[in-house]
Coordinates of C-alpha atoms in Angstrom, one line a residue:
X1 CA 74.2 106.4 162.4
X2 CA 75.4 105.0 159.0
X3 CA 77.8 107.2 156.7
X4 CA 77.1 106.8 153.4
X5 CA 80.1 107.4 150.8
X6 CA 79.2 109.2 147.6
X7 CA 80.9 107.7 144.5
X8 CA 84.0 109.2 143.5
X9 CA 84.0 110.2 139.4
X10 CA 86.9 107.8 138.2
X11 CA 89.4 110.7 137.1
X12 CA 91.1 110.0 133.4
X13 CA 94.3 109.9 133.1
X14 CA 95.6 110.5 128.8
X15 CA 97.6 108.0 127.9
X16 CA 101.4 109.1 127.6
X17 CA 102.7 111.1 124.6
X18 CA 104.4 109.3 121.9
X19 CA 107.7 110.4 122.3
X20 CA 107.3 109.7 126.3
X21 CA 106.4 105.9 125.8
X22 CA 109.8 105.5 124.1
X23 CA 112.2 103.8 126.5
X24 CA 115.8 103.8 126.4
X25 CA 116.6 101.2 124.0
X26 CA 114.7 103.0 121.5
X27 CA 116.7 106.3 121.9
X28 CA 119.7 104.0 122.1
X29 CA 119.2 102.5 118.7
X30 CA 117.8 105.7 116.9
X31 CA 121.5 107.5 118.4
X32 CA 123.3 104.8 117.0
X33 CA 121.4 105.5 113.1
X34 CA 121.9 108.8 113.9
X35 CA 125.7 108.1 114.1
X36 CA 126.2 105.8 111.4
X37 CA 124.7 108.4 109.3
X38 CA 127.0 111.2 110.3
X39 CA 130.0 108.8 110.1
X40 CA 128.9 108.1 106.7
X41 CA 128.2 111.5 105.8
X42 CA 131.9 112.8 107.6
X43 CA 133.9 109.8 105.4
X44 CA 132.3 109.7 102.3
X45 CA 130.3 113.6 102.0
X46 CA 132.9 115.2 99.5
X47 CA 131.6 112.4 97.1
X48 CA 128.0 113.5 97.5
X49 CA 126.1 116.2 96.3
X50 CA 123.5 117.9 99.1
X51 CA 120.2 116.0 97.6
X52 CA 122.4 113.0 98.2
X53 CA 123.3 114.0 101.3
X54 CA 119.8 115.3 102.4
X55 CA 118.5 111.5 101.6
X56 CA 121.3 110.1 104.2
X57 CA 120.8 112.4 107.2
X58 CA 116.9 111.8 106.6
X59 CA 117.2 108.0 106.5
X60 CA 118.4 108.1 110.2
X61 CA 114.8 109.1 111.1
X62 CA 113.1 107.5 109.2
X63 CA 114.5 103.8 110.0
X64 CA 114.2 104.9 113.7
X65 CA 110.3 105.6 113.8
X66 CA 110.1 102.2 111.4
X67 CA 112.5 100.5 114.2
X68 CA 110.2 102.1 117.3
X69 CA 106.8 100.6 114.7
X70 CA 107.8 97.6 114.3
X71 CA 110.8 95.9 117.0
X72 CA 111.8 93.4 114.1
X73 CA 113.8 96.3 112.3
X74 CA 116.3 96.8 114.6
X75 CA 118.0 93.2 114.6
X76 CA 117.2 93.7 111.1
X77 CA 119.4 96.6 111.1
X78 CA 122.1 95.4 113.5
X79 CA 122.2 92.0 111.7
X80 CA 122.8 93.8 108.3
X81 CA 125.6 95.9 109.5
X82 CA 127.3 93.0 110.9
X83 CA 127.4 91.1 107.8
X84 CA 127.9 94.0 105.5
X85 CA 130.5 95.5 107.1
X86 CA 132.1 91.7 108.1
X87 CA 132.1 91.2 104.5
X88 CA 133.4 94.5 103.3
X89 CA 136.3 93.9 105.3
X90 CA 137.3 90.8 103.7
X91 CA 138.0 92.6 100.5
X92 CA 140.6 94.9 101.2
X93 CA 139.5 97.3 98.2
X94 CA 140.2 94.5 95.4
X95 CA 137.4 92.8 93.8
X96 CA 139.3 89.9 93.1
X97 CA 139.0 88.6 96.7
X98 CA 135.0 87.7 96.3
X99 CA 136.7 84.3 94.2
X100 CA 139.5 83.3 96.7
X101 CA 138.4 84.3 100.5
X102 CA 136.2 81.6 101.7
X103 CA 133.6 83.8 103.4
X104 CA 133.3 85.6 100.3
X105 CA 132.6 83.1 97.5
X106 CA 130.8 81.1 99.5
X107 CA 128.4 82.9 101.8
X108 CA 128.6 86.9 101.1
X109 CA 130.1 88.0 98.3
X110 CA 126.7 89.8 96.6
X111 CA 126.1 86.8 94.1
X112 CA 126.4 84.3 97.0
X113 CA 124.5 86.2 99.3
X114 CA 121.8 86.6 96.6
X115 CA 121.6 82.9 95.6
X116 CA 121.3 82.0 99.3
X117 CA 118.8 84.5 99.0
X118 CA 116.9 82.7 96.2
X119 CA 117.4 79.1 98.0
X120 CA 115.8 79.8 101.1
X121 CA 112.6 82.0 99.5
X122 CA 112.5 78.9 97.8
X123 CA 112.0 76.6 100.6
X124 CA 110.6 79.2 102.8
X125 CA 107.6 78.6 100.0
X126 CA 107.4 74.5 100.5
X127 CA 107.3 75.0 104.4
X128 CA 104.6 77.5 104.1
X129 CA 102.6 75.3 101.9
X130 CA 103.6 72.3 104.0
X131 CA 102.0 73.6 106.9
X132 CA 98.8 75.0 105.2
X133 CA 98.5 71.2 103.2
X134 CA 99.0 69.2 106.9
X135 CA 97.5 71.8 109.0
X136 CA 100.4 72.2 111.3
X137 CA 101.9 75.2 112.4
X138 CA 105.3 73.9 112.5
X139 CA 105.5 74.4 109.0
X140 CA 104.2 77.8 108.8
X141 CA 106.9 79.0 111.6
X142 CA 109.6 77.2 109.4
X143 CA 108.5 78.6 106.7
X144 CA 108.5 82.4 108.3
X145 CA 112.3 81.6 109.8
X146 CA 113.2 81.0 106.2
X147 CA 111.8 83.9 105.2
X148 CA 113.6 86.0 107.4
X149 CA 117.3 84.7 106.6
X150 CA 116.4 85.2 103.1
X151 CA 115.8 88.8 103.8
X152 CA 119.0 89.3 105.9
X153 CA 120.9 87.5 102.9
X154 CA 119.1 89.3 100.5
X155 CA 119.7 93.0 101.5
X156 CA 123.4 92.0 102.3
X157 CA 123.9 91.1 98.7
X158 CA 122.5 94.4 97.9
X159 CA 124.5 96.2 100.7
X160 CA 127.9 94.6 99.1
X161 CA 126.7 94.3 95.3
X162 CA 126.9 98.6 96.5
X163 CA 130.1 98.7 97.8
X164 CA 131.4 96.1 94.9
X165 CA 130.0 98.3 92.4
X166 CA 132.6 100.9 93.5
X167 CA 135.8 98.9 93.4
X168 CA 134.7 98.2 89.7
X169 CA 135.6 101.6 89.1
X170 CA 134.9 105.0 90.9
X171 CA 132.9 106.1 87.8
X172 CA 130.9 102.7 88.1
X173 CA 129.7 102.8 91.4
X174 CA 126.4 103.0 92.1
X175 CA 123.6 102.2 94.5
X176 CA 121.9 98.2 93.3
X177 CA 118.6 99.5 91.8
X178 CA 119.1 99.9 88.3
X179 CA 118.8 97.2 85.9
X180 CA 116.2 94.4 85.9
X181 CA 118.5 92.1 87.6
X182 CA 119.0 94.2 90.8
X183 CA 115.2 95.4 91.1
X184 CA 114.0 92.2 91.0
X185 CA 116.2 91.5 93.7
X186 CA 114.6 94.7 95.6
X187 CA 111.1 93.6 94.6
X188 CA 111.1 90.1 96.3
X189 CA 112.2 91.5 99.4
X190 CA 110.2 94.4 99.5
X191 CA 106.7 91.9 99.2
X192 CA 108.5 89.6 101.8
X193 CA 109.4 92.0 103.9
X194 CA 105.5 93.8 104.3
X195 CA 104.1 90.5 104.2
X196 CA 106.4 89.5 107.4
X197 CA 105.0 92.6 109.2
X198 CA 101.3 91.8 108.1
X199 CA 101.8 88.1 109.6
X200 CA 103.1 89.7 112.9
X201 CA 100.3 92.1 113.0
X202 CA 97.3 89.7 112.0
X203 CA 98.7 86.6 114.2
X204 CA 99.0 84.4 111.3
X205 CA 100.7 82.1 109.1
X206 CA 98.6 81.2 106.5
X207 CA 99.0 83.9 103.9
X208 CA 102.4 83.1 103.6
X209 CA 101.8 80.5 101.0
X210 CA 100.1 82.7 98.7
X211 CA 102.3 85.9 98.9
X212 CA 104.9 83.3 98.6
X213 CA 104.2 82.3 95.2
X214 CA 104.8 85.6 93.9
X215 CA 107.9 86.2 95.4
X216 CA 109.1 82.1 94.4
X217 CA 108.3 83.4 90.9
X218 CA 110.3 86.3 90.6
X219 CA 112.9 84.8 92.2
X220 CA 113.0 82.1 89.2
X221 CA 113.4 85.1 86.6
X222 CA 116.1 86.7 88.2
X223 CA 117.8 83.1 88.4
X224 CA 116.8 82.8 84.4
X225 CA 117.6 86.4 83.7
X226 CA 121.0 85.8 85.5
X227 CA 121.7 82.9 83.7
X228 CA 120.7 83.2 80.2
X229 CA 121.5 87.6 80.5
X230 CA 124.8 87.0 82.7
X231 CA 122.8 89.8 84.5
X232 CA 124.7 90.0 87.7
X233 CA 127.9 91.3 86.1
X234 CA 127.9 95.2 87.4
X235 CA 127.5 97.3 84.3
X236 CA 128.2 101.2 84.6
X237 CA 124.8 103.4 84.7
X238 CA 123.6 104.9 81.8
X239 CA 123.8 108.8 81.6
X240 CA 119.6 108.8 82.3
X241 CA 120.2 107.1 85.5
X242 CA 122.9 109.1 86.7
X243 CA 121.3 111.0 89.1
X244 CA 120.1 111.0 93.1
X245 CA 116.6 110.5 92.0
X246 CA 117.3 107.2 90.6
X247 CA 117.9 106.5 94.5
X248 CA 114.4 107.6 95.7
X249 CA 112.0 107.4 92.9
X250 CA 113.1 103.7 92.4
X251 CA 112.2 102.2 96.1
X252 CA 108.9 104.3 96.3
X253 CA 107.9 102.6 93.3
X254 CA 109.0 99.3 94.2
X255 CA 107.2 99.6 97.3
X256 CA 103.8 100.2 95.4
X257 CA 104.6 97.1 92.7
X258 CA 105.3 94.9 95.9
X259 CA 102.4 95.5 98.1
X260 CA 100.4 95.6 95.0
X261 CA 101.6 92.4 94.4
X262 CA 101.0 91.2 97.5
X263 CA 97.0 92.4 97.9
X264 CA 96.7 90.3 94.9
X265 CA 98.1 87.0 96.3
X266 CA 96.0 87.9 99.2
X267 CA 93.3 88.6 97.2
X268 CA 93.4 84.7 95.6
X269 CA 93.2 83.1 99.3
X270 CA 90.2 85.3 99.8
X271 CA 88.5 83.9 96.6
X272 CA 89.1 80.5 97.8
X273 CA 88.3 80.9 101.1
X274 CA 84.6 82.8 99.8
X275 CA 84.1 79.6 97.5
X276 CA 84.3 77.3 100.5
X277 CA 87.7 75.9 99.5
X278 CA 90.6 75.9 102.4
X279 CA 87.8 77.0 104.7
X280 CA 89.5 75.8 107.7
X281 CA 93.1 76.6 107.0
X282 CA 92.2 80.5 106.3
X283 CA 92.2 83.2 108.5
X284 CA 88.6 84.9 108.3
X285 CA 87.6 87.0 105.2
X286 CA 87.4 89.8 107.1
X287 CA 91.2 89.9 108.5
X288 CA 91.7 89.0 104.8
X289 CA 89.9 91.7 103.5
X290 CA 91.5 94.0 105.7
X291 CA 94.9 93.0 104.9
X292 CA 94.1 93.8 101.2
X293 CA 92.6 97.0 101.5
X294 CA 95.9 98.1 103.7
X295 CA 98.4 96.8 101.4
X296 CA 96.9 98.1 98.8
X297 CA 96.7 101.6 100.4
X298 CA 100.1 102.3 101.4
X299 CA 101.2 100.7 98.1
X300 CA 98.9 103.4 96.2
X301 CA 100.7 106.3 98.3
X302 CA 104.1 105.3 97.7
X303 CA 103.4 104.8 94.0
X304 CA 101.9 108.2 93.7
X305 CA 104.7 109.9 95.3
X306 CA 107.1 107.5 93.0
X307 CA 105.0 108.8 90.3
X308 CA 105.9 112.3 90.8
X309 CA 109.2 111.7 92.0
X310 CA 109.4 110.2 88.1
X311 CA 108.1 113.3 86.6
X312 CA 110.7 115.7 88.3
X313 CA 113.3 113.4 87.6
X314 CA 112.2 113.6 83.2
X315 CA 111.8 117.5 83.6
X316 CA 115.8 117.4 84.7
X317 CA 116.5 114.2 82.4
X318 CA 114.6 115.3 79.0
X319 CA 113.1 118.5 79.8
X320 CA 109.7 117.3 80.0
X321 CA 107.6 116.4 83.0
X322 CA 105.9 114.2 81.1
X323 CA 106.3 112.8 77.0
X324 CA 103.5 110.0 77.2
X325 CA 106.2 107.5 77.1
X326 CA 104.9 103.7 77.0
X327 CA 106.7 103.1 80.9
X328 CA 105.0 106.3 81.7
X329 CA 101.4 105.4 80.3
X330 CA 101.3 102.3 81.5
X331 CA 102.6 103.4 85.3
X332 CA 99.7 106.3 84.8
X333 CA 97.5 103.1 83.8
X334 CA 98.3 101.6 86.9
X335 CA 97.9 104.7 89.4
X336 CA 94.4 105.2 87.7
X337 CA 93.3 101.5 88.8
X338 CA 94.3 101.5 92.0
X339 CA 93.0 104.9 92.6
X340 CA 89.5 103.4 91.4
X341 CA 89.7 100.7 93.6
X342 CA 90.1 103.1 96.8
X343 CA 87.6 105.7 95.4
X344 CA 84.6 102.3 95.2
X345 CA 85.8 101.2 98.2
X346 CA 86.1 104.5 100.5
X347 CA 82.8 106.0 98.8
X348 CA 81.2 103.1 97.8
X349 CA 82.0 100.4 100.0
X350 CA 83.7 97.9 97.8
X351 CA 84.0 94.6 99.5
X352 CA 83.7 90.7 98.8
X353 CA 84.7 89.2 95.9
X354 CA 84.5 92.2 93.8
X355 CA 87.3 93.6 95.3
X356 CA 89.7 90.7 95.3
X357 CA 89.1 89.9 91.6
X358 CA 90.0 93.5 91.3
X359 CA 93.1 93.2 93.2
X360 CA 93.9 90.4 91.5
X361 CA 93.6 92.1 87.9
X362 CA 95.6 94.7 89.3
X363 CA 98.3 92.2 89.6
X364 CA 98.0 91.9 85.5
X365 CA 98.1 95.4 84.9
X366 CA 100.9 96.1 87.1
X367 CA 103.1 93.4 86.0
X368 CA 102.7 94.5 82.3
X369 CA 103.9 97.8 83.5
X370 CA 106.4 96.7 85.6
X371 CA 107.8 94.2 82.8
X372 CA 105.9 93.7 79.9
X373 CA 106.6 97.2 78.3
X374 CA 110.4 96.8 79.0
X375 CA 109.7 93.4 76.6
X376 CA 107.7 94.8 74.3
X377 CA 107.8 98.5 73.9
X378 CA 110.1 100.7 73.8
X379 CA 110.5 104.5 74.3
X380 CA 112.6 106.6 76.7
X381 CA 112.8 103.9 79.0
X382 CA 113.9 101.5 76.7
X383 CA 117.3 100.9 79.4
X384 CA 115.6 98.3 81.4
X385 CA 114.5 96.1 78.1
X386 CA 115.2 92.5 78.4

């Protein structure tokens, strides 16, 4: 007599909570954060006030979930330190030493640094484009390498143009984001570094020579700026900017101008791509649509919270939370467009070409406000004027 078996219900089994999937090099790295930041805050805490020292102690956990997000931040991270604190050491508190230790003047004292910086964004750009002409890959993964050392050097300038800054003079020192010069620094490697992340999520190369071209051209103004404005000489801050809000209102804007930036570089391959040019050579509209809409996004958020960030920061500056100043108007200008944009595409389902001319526009609007007001307007802002 035959026994027949009844099917057994598979059983599910929930995947593992968050905090379980983490393995030990991720607790490792996040204790090590967690140390720096309490070394930090132990040697250097009677200098700070406690917003300032709020904004340290958070940072730790913050750069360990981006470090457990996305692997490439932690060699990132170590790499930085490395160099920062290798180059630091060559000083030995005088300022002078930048122009007579070797390692300094030529590799990473913060102007060095930041012209290797420039060089290699610079050819990171022909590499990308090289591959995308001759449809090789060799060039793209060139081209990505480059982009990456140009990121290292480019937030170890910023990491010593910091501690330089304080060897100018105790009542100098001050963190690298406030003058033209230094946030165009922080702008380039802000796009670079989202677009990276985008080319490891998306599996491809071939955006790089767009969002390229943006960061290639801001990278030639801050070489002209430099040049013709002797812009890299640290200047004290002006009493306005004398404040810990400078040091998070500043990056969370920055991070909106950059990925907004770099939608609209996407935005132009999508155009070509929908007019049957670089068909081929482009990865499909879709993945390019998607990158847009996501860039744009987390741009938006960071912007409004710079945005607000900026109006607690003029209620304790000028006593108002808001005086309809041009830099003001023209940073509500661009909240209101990309807000627009979400809204048509969230309610409405804005796609195609619509959207990417859109984006693209945006670009216009948001480099007007990001540059053309400080050249021709003026108003409470009028600090960051060419």
């Amino acid at each position: 007599m035959e026994m027949t078996q009844t099917p057994q219900t598979p059983i599910y089994t929930a995947p593992p909570g968050y905090f379980r999937r983490l393995g030990a090099l991720d607790w490792l790295y996040a204790a090590a954060l967690l140390g720096g930041a309490l070394f930090a805050l132990q040697r250097y805490g009677a200098y700070m006030d406690i917003y300032e020292k709020a904004i340290l102690l958070l940072s730790a956990p913050t750069f360990a979930w981006l470090g457990w997000h996305w692997k490439q931040v932690r060699w990132l991270m170590v790499v930085l330190a490395v160099l920062a604190l290798s180059a630091i050491a060559q000083y030995d508190g005088s300022l002078p030493a930048a122009d007579t230790r070797f390692f300094l003047k030529y590799a990473l004292s913060s102007q060095s640094a930041i012209l290797w910086m420039s060089t290699l964004f610079f050819l990171s750009t022909l590499f990308y484009w090289g591959g995308l002409v001759t449809r090789s890959d060799t060039g793209g993964v060139i081209g990505s390498k480059l982009c990456w050392a140009a990121v290292v050097l480019g937030f170890t300038g910023m990491l010593v143009r910091w501690y330089e800054s304080y060897l100018v003079g105790a009542d100098v020192g001050h963190i690298p984001i406030s003058n033209l010069y230094e946030v165009f620094i922080l702008f380039s490697l802000i796009t670079a570094l989202f677009y990276l992340y985008y080319e490891e999520q998306y599996e491809t190369l071939q955006l790089g020579p767009f969002v390229m071209l943006v960061i290639s051209a801001a990278v030639g103004f801050l070489l002209w700026y430099t040049v013709s404005r002797e812009a890299a000489e640290i200047q004290p801050l002006v009493p306005a900017l004398q404040s810990w809000w400078m040091k998070i209102h500043v990056p969370a804007n920055f991070i909106g101008y950059g990925t907004f930036a770099l939608a609209a570089m996407v935005a132009i391959a999508y155009l070509l791509k929908s007019r049957g040019l670089l068909v081929d050579r482009l990865p499909a509209l879709e993945v390019l649509d998607d990158v847009m809409y996501k860039a744009i996004a987390v741009g938006f958020a960071f912007f409004t919270i710079a945005t607000i960030l900026g109006a607690l920061w003029a209620a304790e500056a000028w006593g108002g939370y808001w005086s309809w100043d041009p830099k003001e108007t023209w940073a509500l200008i661009v909240w209101l467009n990309y807000a627009a944009w979400l809204h048509m595409r969230l309610m409405k389902g804005l796609r195609g070409q619509v959207a990417a001319w859109w984006a693209l526009v945006g670009l216009l609007v948001t480099t007007f406000a990001f540059l053309g007001v400080n050249m021709f307007l003026s108003g409470l802002h009028s600090y960051g004027a060419l």
